[in-house]
C-alpha cells in the first residue's frame, strides 16, 4: 500500500463541439447562445486525465479516484450518463454556472475548497489531475491555481505519461516543442498533472460500471453545493470565435507524395 | 465578431434535447435507461454510421464489419439491456421502454442496425415470456455479454417463425415445420426430430440458437410448440442463402433449413405427459402472441426515429441551399435562409416533424404501457391460478367480471367514493391496461410504419435530387426504403388492421375511448392551442361512425361492420390510429409543460419549446381530423346507393314553376328544395337527386362541428414554420454520411 494514491481529477463540461457556438452578451458577461440547452461533453483534455487516473488507480492498491466537476448539476447529470459508464470514480459535483468565461481565480478557489474538504482525502498522497488546455475555463491557469491553493508546488503540464516507481517517486513525460517530451522525475506525491492526450484510448463502455457509479453519483448530484463565482475585476473587452480556416479544394490525379509535399509547403507558409 | 444581446423570445431555442425528451417520454427518473440511450446513441452515430457510410449496406452477405457491430452492441450495453441483472444485464424489471429507446437510437442512423439488435431479443423473447426458469436462466446467461474476467463469446439467436409460401406468414396458424418423436426410452428425456424450413429469418447468419415454431406430426405430441435449436445439435443446421433484401442490409436475413435431433426439454415452457402424449405447456400461437404484442412496438418506434432524424439534415440543407452562389452573400436572406424563405418548404417539414412527434409519442406510450402491464399480467396469472383457472379461454371467461367492474369505474365521476375500491383492484387495472395495449400495439406498428413510410418519402423529396443519393446527409433514402420493411415484418399492415378490428371494438376499450374524449375536451379547456378540441370532435365522429356501422346494413341487407368486410373495418382501424397518435402527442407535450420547470436544462426556453410542440400537436390533430372525417364520411355514405331520377321515391320532384307558386304560401320553400325540375321537365345535370341517409343529420352535425374545430390549425402551422426557420441547429450532423 506504499503507493496508494488519492487521485482527484478536475474536469469541466463543455458544449458538444459540433454545436453552433455563437458568442452573446448575458447579464453575467459573455456566454454562448443557448449554452444550457446544448448537448454537453466532458472536457476532452480532462477526460484524458480521468482515463489515465482510472488506469493508474488499480495498479496501486488502496488508491481512490474522485472526479470534481463544476457546472450546472442538471448538465453534469446528463454528461455523467455517458462518462459514468467508462471508469469507476466518485463524483464530487459543484453546482455552478455553465460556460468558459467565469474568473479562473474564483473557479479555482471553489475547486480547491471542495477538494480540501473531501472526506478521507490524504493530501500527502494526492495527485491532482486535470486537462492541460481545458476546453472549459481554459484560461490556462485554473489547474495551476488550484494546485497552489492546495499547497502543491510540483506541477507538470502537457503530460502524456506517468510511471510510478516502487519508492513512491514517479517519472513524467511533458510535451515540449518539436514533438518531443521533457522527462522529469518527481520525488513523490502530492503533485499536479495537467494532461495532454495521454496514451490511452477511450475506455470501453461498461454499463455495469455505470450502474455502480450511479448509485453514488445521483445522491451526490442532489446534494451538490452551489457555488457562485465572483467576477472579481475580470472584464471581457470582446469575445469571438476562432476564425474558421477551411479552404477545400477538390484535387484529382495527384500522388500521395505530391499531396504530402503540398501540405508541408502549406504548413511552412502558415 | 461583436457580441449581441439576446432578445427575450418564446421561440424554441434549439432542437429538443435529451432533457426535453426524457420528460416527454417519461424516463427522466430512470438513469439506467438514460445510460442505455447514451450508449446506444454512441454506437449508432459511430460504428453503425461508419458502416453505412462505408457502403456495408451494398452487400447481402454477413461480413466481418457487420459482425463488428454486434461487438459494439455488447460493449455499449445494448445486448445486455434485455437481461436481468442476475443474468448479466443492468436494468431490472420490465424493459419495453428501454428496448424501444435503444431501437429508436439505432434506427436514428440505420434501421437494419436496430433490427439486428432487436432480432437477438426476439429470439430470446419466447423463452423470456413463456420459457421455464431453467431455459430462461440458461439462454439469457449465454446471450449476455461477457462480464469482467470472462473469456467467451455471447450467444446470438434467431427467431424462426416465417416459412416458405404458402405457410407461415400473414397467417401464423399454418405451419409446415414439423416435430416428431425420434426416440423415447423409459425414464429418459424424449428425443425429438425437428424439420423446419425458414424464410426471411433475421440473424440467421450467426445464430448459435434458434427458437422455431413447429407443428406435431406425431400422435404422441399434441399440437404445436416453439422449440429451441442449437447449432451443435445432431443433424443439419443449414443457414441457407442470404436474402437479397433491398433494405436493412446491416441485419442478416436468410432462408435456413433445420433437420435436427433435440431433447424434449427444449420445448419452450416445458411440457407434461398425459396418457403417453407429450403436451407442450404452450402452443406456438400463445407464445407468439405474448412475444409480438411487445416486440412490435419498437419496430414502430424505429420509423418514428427516422422521421425525427430527418429534421436536422433537411433544415441544414434548406438553409444552405444557395450558399456559394453568386449574389448569395453572408447576411443576405438568400444566404441565411435558403429555401426556408418559401412557406411550402417550411410547411412540409412541419408536417414531417409533427408526424415524427406523434409516432414517437404513440410508440413510447405503448412501450410504457407494457412496462406497467407486465407485473400486472404476472399477478393476474397468479391470482387466477390460485382459483384453479389457467389457459386462454378460461382466463377470458374469468376476467369478464373484472371487465364489468372496469367499465363501471370508467363511468364513475372523479369524486365518486366507489372509485377507490375499483382502482385498487389489480384485476381491474389489468383488464383496463390490457384492453388499451391490445389497441396501442397494433396501432403503433401500423400507423408509425405505414404513414411513416409515406412521410419519409416526403422528407426525401425535401432534399431534392440530393435525397436519393448515397451522399444524402442522414441517409434519408435508405430510411425511406427501410420503412417499407418495418411496415412488413413482425406482421404486415393487414395483420395489424385485422387485430385492431377485433380489439378496438371491445366494450372495455370503447368505454376507455369515450373517457379519453372527455379528457381531450378538458385539456382543450385549459390548453386551447394544442388541438385537443379538434381531436375530441374527431374522436366523437369516429365513435358515432363505429356505432352507426355496427347497426347498419348495405342495400343487400349485409351488415356493414363485419370481420370479412375489411373495406369498413380496416378503414376504421386506420382512422383510429390517427386519433391515438395525436392524443399521445398532446399528452406528452402536457407532461413537458407540467414537469419541464423541474429540470434546469428543460426549463431553459421551456415556454418556446412547449409552444412549438403544441403547434405541432395542433397541426397533427388537424391532419388526423381530416383523415377521420374523410374515412367516416366514406363509410357512412358510401354504402348507400346514390338515388336516381327514376327511383320511385324521387319521381315527384318539384317543377320550378310549382315552387314559385308555393313560395307565396310557404315563404322559403325554394331554398329548401334541392332537386328541382326545369320548366321542360328535365333534371339538373348531375348523377341524381342529392343523397341522404338515415341518421345522416347527426353525422353531418358532428362533421360540421369538426370542420369548424379546425379553426386556428393553420395559424399554428404558420407559427411552427416560423420556428423551423429560426431554430438553432448544430454546425454539422453528428454522424458521418
PDB file of C-alpha atoms in Angstrom, chain B residues 34-185:
ATOM      1  CA  UNK B  34     -30.694   7.254 -19.792  1.00  0.00           C
ATOM      2  CA  UNK B  35     -27.329   5.499 -19.810  1.00  0.00           C
ATOM      3  CA  UNK B  36     -28.618   2.968 -22.314  1.00  0.00           C
ATOM      4  CA  UNK B  37     -29.813   5.767 -24.558  1.00  0.00           C
ATOM      5  CA  UNK B  38     -26.425   7.449 -24.491  1.00  0.00           C
ATOM      6  CA  UNK B  39     -24.508   4.271 -25.210  1.00  0.00           C
ATOM      7  CA  UNK B  40     -26.884   3.140 -27.972  1.00  0.00           C
ATOM      8  CA  UNK B  41     -26.568   6.602 -29.491  1.00  0.00           C
ATOM      9  CA  UNK B  42     -22.795   6.400 -29.399  1.00  0.00           C
ATOM     10  CA  UNK B  43     -22.816   3.057 -31.225  1.00  0.00           C
ATOM     11  CA  UNK B  44     -25.341   4.315 -33.757  1.00  0.00           C
ATOM     12  CA  UNK B  45     -23.541   7.511 -34.612  1.00  0.00           C
ATOM     13  CA  UNK B  46     -20.071   5.971 -34.696  1.00  0.00           C
ATOM     14  CA  UNK B  47     -19.863   2.251 -35.524  1.00  0.00           C
ATOM     15  CA  UNK B  48     -23.164   1.959 -37.347  1.00  0.00           C
ATOM     16  CA  UNK B  49     -22.888   5.247 -39.229  1.00  0.00           C
ATOM     17  CA  UNK B  50     -19.386   4.381 -40.394  1.00  0.00           C
ATOM     18  CA  UNK B  51     -20.626   1.037 -41.684  1.00  0.00           C
ATOM     19  CA  UNK B  52     -23.362   2.702 -43.676  1.00  0.00           C
ATOM     20  CA  UNK B  53     -21.070   5.423 -44.963  1.00  0.00           C
ATOM     21  CA  UNK B  54     -18.507   2.818 -45.981  1.00  0.00           C
ATOM     22  CA  UNK B  55     -21.073   1.032 -48.110  1.00  0.00           C
ATOM     23  CA  UNK B  56     -21.629  -2.054 -45.977  1.00  0.00           C
ATOM     24  CA  UNK B  57     -25.278  -1.920 -46.983  1.00  0.00           C
ATOM     25  CA  UNK B  58     -24.239  -2.730 -50.508  1.00  0.00           C
ATOM     26  CA  UNK B  59     -23.806  -6.401 -49.738  1.00  0.00           C
ATOM     27  CA  UNK B  60     -26.348  -9.038 -48.729  1.00  0.00           C
ATOM     28  CA  UNK B  61     -23.720 -11.249 -47.124  1.00  0.00           C
ATOM     29  CA  UNK B  62     -22.803 -11.158 -43.497  1.00  0.00           C
ATOM     30  CA  UNK B  63     -19.380  -9.528 -43.300  1.00  0.00           C
ATOM     31  CA  UNK B  64     -16.776  -9.168 -40.540  1.00  0.00           C
ATOM     32  CA  UNK B  65     -17.537  -5.453 -40.452  1.00  0.00           C
ATOM     33  CA  UNK B  66     -21.220  -6.117 -39.833  1.00  0.00           C
ATOM     34  CA  UNK B  67     -20.286  -8.656 -37.173  1.00  0.00           C
ATOM     35  CA  UNK B  68     -18.238  -5.934 -35.517  1.00  0.00           C
ATOM     36  CA  UNK B  69     -21.467  -4.069 -34.951  1.00  0.00           C
ATOM     37  CA  UNK B  70     -22.554  -6.758 -32.502  1.00  0.00           C
ATOM     38  CA  UNK B  71     -19.350  -6.389 -30.566  1.00  0.00           C
ATOM     39  CA  UNK B  72     -20.157  -2.707 -30.299  1.00  0.00           C
ATOM     40  CA  UNK B  73     -23.640  -3.625 -29.067  1.00  0.00           C
ATOM     41  CA  UNK B  74     -22.070  -5.853 -26.448  1.00  0.00           C
ATOM     42  CA  UNK B  75     -19.691  -3.163 -25.257  1.00  0.00           C
ATOM     43  CA  UNK B  76     -22.323  -0.471 -25.175  1.00  0.00           C
ATOM     44  CA  UNK B  77     -24.807  -2.418 -23.081  1.00  0.00           C
ATOM     45  CA  UNK B  78     -27.375  -2.747 -25.866  1.00  0.00           C
ATOM     46  CA  UNK B  79     -27.096  -6.555 -25.791  1.00  0.00           C
ATOM     47  CA  UNK B  80     -27.333  -6.692 -22.017  1.00  0.00           C
ATOM     48  CA  UNK B  81     -30.369  -4.439 -21.947  1.00  0.00           C
ATOM     49  CA  UNK B  82     -32.630  -7.443 -22.421  1.00  0.00           C
ATOM     50  CA  UNK B  83     -31.201  -9.318 -19.435  1.00  0.00           C
ATOM     51  CA  UNK B  84     -31.950  -9.041 -15.763  1.00  0.00           C
ATOM     52  CA  UNK B  85     -29.016  -8.009 -13.557  1.00  0.00           C
ATOM     53  CA  UNK B  86     -28.583 -11.599 -12.352  1.00  0.00           C
ATOM     54  CA  UNK B  87     -28.396 -12.733 -15.973  1.00  0.00           C
ATOM     55  CA  UNK B  88     -25.676 -10.242 -16.858  1.00  0.00           C
ATOM     56  CA  UNK B  89     -27.870  -7.237 -17.542  1.00  0.00           C
ATOM     57  CA  UNK B  90     -28.124  -3.933 -15.755  1.00  0.00           C
ATOM     58  CA  UNK B  91     -31.777  -2.962 -15.985  1.00  0.00           C
ATOM     59  CA  UNK B  92     -34.149  -4.584 -13.551  1.00  0.00           C
ATOM     60  CA  UNK B  93     -37.810  -5.158 -14.263  1.00  0.00           C
ATOM     61  CA  UNK B  94     -39.810  -4.694 -17.465  1.00  0.00           C
ATOM     62  CA  UNK B  95     -37.741  -3.439 -20.360  1.00  0.00           C
ATOM     63  CA  UNK B  96     -40.183  -2.487 -23.081  1.00  0.00           C
ATOM     64  CA  UNK B  97     -39.399   1.215 -22.817  1.00  0.00           C
ATOM     65  CA  UNK B  98     -35.668   0.582 -22.537  1.00  0.00           C
ATOM     66  CA  UNK B  99     -35.521  -1.649 -25.597  1.00  0.00           C
ATOM     67  CA  UNK B 100     -37.731   0.723 -27.521  1.00  0.00           C
ATOM     68  CA  UNK B 101     -35.412   3.609 -26.780  1.00  0.00           C
ATOM     69  CA  UNK B 102     -32.379   1.571 -27.815  1.00  0.00           C
ATOM     70  CA  UNK B 103     -34.077   0.662 -31.097  1.00  0.00           C
ATOM     71  CA  UNK B 104     -35.062   4.311 -31.547  1.00  0.00           C
ATOM     72  CA  UNK B 105     -31.465   5.459 -31.144  1.00  0.00           C
ATOM     73  CA  UNK B 106     -30.075   2.852 -33.525  1.00  0.00           C
ATOM     74  CA  UNK B 107     -32.756   3.488 -36.132  1.00  0.00           C
ATOM     75  CA  UNK B 108     -31.938   7.192 -35.948  1.00  0.00           C
ATOM     76  CA  UNK B 109     -28.975   6.176 -38.105  1.00  0.00           C
ATOM     77  CA  UNK B 110     -29.915   2.819 -39.616  1.00  0.00           C
ATOM     78  CA  UNK B 111     -32.977   0.630 -39.344  1.00  0.00           C
ATOM     79  CA  UNK B 112     -31.056  -2.527 -40.133  1.00  0.00           C
ATOM     80  CA  UNK B 113     -28.799  -1.988 -37.152  1.00  0.00           C
ATOM     81  CA  UNK B 114     -31.845  -1.576 -34.942  1.00  0.00           C
ATOM     82  CA  UNK B 115     -33.388  -4.694 -36.413  1.00  0.00           C
ATOM     83  CA  UNK B 116     -30.189  -6.628 -35.821  1.00  0.00           C
ATOM     84  CA  UNK B 117     -30.263  -5.730 -32.152  1.00  0.00           C
ATOM     85  CA  UNK B 118     -33.966  -6.471 -31.851  1.00  0.00           C
ATOM     86  CA  UNK B 119     -33.648  -9.826 -33.617  1.00  0.00           C
ATOM     87  CA  UNK B 120     -31.479 -11.215 -30.866  1.00  0.00           C
ATOM     88  CA  UNK B 121     -34.054 -10.131 -28.337  1.00  0.00           C
ATOM     89  CA  UNK B 122     -36.788 -11.601 -30.499  1.00  0.00           C
ATOM     90  CA  UNK B 123     -35.078 -14.987 -30.408  1.00  0.00           C
ATOM     91  CA  UNK B 124     -34.914 -14.806 -26.642  1.00  0.00           C
ATOM     92  CA  UNK B 125     -38.404 -13.381 -26.254  1.00  0.00           C
ATOM     93  CA  UNK B 126     -40.289 -16.717 -26.475  1.00  0.00           C
ATOM     94  CA  UNK B 127     -38.009 -18.070 -23.772  1.00  0.00           C
ATOM     95  CA  UNK B 128     -38.304 -14.903 -21.725  1.00  0.00           C
ATOM     96  CA  UNK B 129     -42.082 -14.764 -21.980  1.00  0.00           C
ATOM     97  CA  UNK B 130     -43.045 -18.397 -21.638  1.00  0.00           C
ATOM     98  CA  UNK B 131     -39.864 -20.410 -21.024  1.00  0.00           C
ATOM     99  CA  UNK B 132     -39.199 -22.496 -17.940  1.00  0.00           C
ATOM    100  CA  UNK B 133     -36.968 -20.839 -15.366  1.00  0.00           C
ATOM    101  CA  UNK B 134     -34.157 -23.186 -16.365  1.00  0.00           C
ATOM    102  CA  UNK B 135     -34.484 -22.198 -20.002  1.00  0.00           C
ATOM    103  CA  UNK B 136     -34.621 -18.519 -19.138  1.00  0.00           C
ATOM    104  CA  UNK B 137     -31.524 -18.609 -16.965  1.00  0.00           C
ATOM    105  CA  UNK B 138     -29.586 -20.832 -19.335  1.00  0.00           C
ATOM    106  CA  UNK B 139     -30.138 -18.988 -22.589  1.00  0.00           C
ATOM    107  CA  UNK B 140     -30.213 -15.443 -21.282  1.00  0.00           C
ATOM    108  CA  UNK B 141     -26.971 -16.022 -19.420  1.00  0.00           C
ATOM    109  CA  UNK B 142     -25.392 -17.432 -22.556  1.00  0.00           C
ATOM    110  CA  UNK B 143     -26.614 -14.482 -24.561  1.00  0.00           C
ATOM    111  CA  UNK B 144     -25.364 -11.909 -22.070  1.00  0.00           C
ATOM    112  CA  UNK B 145     -22.101 -10.189 -22.956  1.00  0.00           C
ATOM    113  CA  UNK B 146     -19.060 -11.467 -21.069  1.00  0.00           C
ATOM    114  CA  UNK B 147     -18.521  -9.967 -17.664  1.00  0.00           C
ATOM    115  CA  UNK B 148     -15.177  -8.699 -16.438  1.00  0.00           C
ATOM    116  CA  UNK B 149     -12.735 -11.590 -16.350  1.00  0.00           C
ATOM    117  CA  UNK B 150     -14.847 -13.814 -18.598  1.00  0.00           C
ATOM    118  CA  UNK B 151     -13.479 -15.013 -21.893  1.00  0.00           C
ATOM    119  CA  UNK B 152     -16.406 -16.169 -24.006  1.00  0.00           C
ATOM    120  CA  UNK B 153     -18.459 -15.057 -26.933  1.00  0.00           C
ATOM    121  CA  UNK B 154     -22.088 -14.302 -26.215  1.00  0.00           C
ATOM    122  CA  UNK B 155     -24.616 -16.470 -27.983  1.00  0.00           C
ATOM    123  CA  UNK B 156     -26.729 -14.904 -30.664  1.00  0.00           C
ATOM    124  CA  UNK B 157     -30.187 -16.084 -31.535  1.00  0.00           C
ATOM    125  CA  UNK B 158     -32.705 -16.094 -34.357  1.00  0.00           C
ATOM    126  CA  UNK B 159     -36.454 -16.465 -34.243  1.00  0.00           C
ATOM    127  CA  UNK B 160     -37.785 -18.813 -36.919  1.00  0.00           C
ATOM    128  CA  UNK B 161     -41.477 -18.437 -37.486  1.00  0.00           C
ATOM    129  CA  UNK B 162     -41.889 -17.463 -41.130  1.00  0.00           C
ATOM    130  CA  UNK B 163     -41.839 -20.312 -43.639  1.00  0.00           C
ATOM    131  CA  UNK B 164     -41.770 -20.533 -47.407  1.00  0.00           C
ATOM    132  CA  UNK B 165     -45.062 -19.658 -49.111  1.00  0.00           C
ATOM    133  CA  UNK B 166     -47.798 -20.830 -48.652  1.00  0.00           C
ATOM    134  CA  UNK B 167     -47.106 -21.478 -44.990  1.00  0.00           C
ATOM    135  CA  UNK B 168     -46.452 -19.217 -42.041  1.00  0.00           C
ATOM    136  CA  UNK B 169     -46.524 -15.563 -42.848  1.00  0.00           C
ATOM    137  CA  UNK B 170     -49.606 -13.471 -42.513  1.00  0.00           C
ATOM    138  CA  UNK B 171     -51.486 -16.407 -41.060  1.00  0.00           C
ATOM    139  CA  UNK B 172     -49.339 -17.790 -38.273  1.00  0.00           C
ATOM    140  CA  UNK B 173     -51.697 -20.718 -37.850  1.00  0.00           C
ATOM    141  CA  UNK B 174     -50.447 -22.561 -40.942  1.00  0.00           C
ATOM    142  CA  UNK B 175     -47.200 -24.283 -40.084  1.00  0.00           C
ATOM    143  CA  UNK B 176     -45.160 -26.625 -42.230  1.00  0.00           C
ATOM    144  CA  UNK B 177     -42.387 -27.066 -39.663  1.00  0.00           C
ATOM    145  CA  UNK B 178     -42.784 -30.493 -38.136  1.00  0.00           C
ATOM    146  CA  UNK B 179     -41.849 -32.215 -34.917  1.00  0.00           C
ATOM    147  CA  UNK B 180     -41.973 -35.903 -34.087  1.00  0.00           C
ATOM    148  CA  UNK B 181     -40.565 -38.303 -31.540  1.00  0.00           C
ATOM    149  CA  UNK B 182     -37.231 -39.753 -32.617  1.00  0.00           C
ATOM    150  CA  UNK B 183     -36.714 -41.835 -29.518  1.00  0.00           C
ATOM    151  CA  UNK B 184     -38.227 -42.187 -26.067  1.00  0.00           C
ATOM    152  CA  UNK B 185     -36.590 -44.560 -23.654  1.00  0.00           C
TER     153      UNK B 185
END
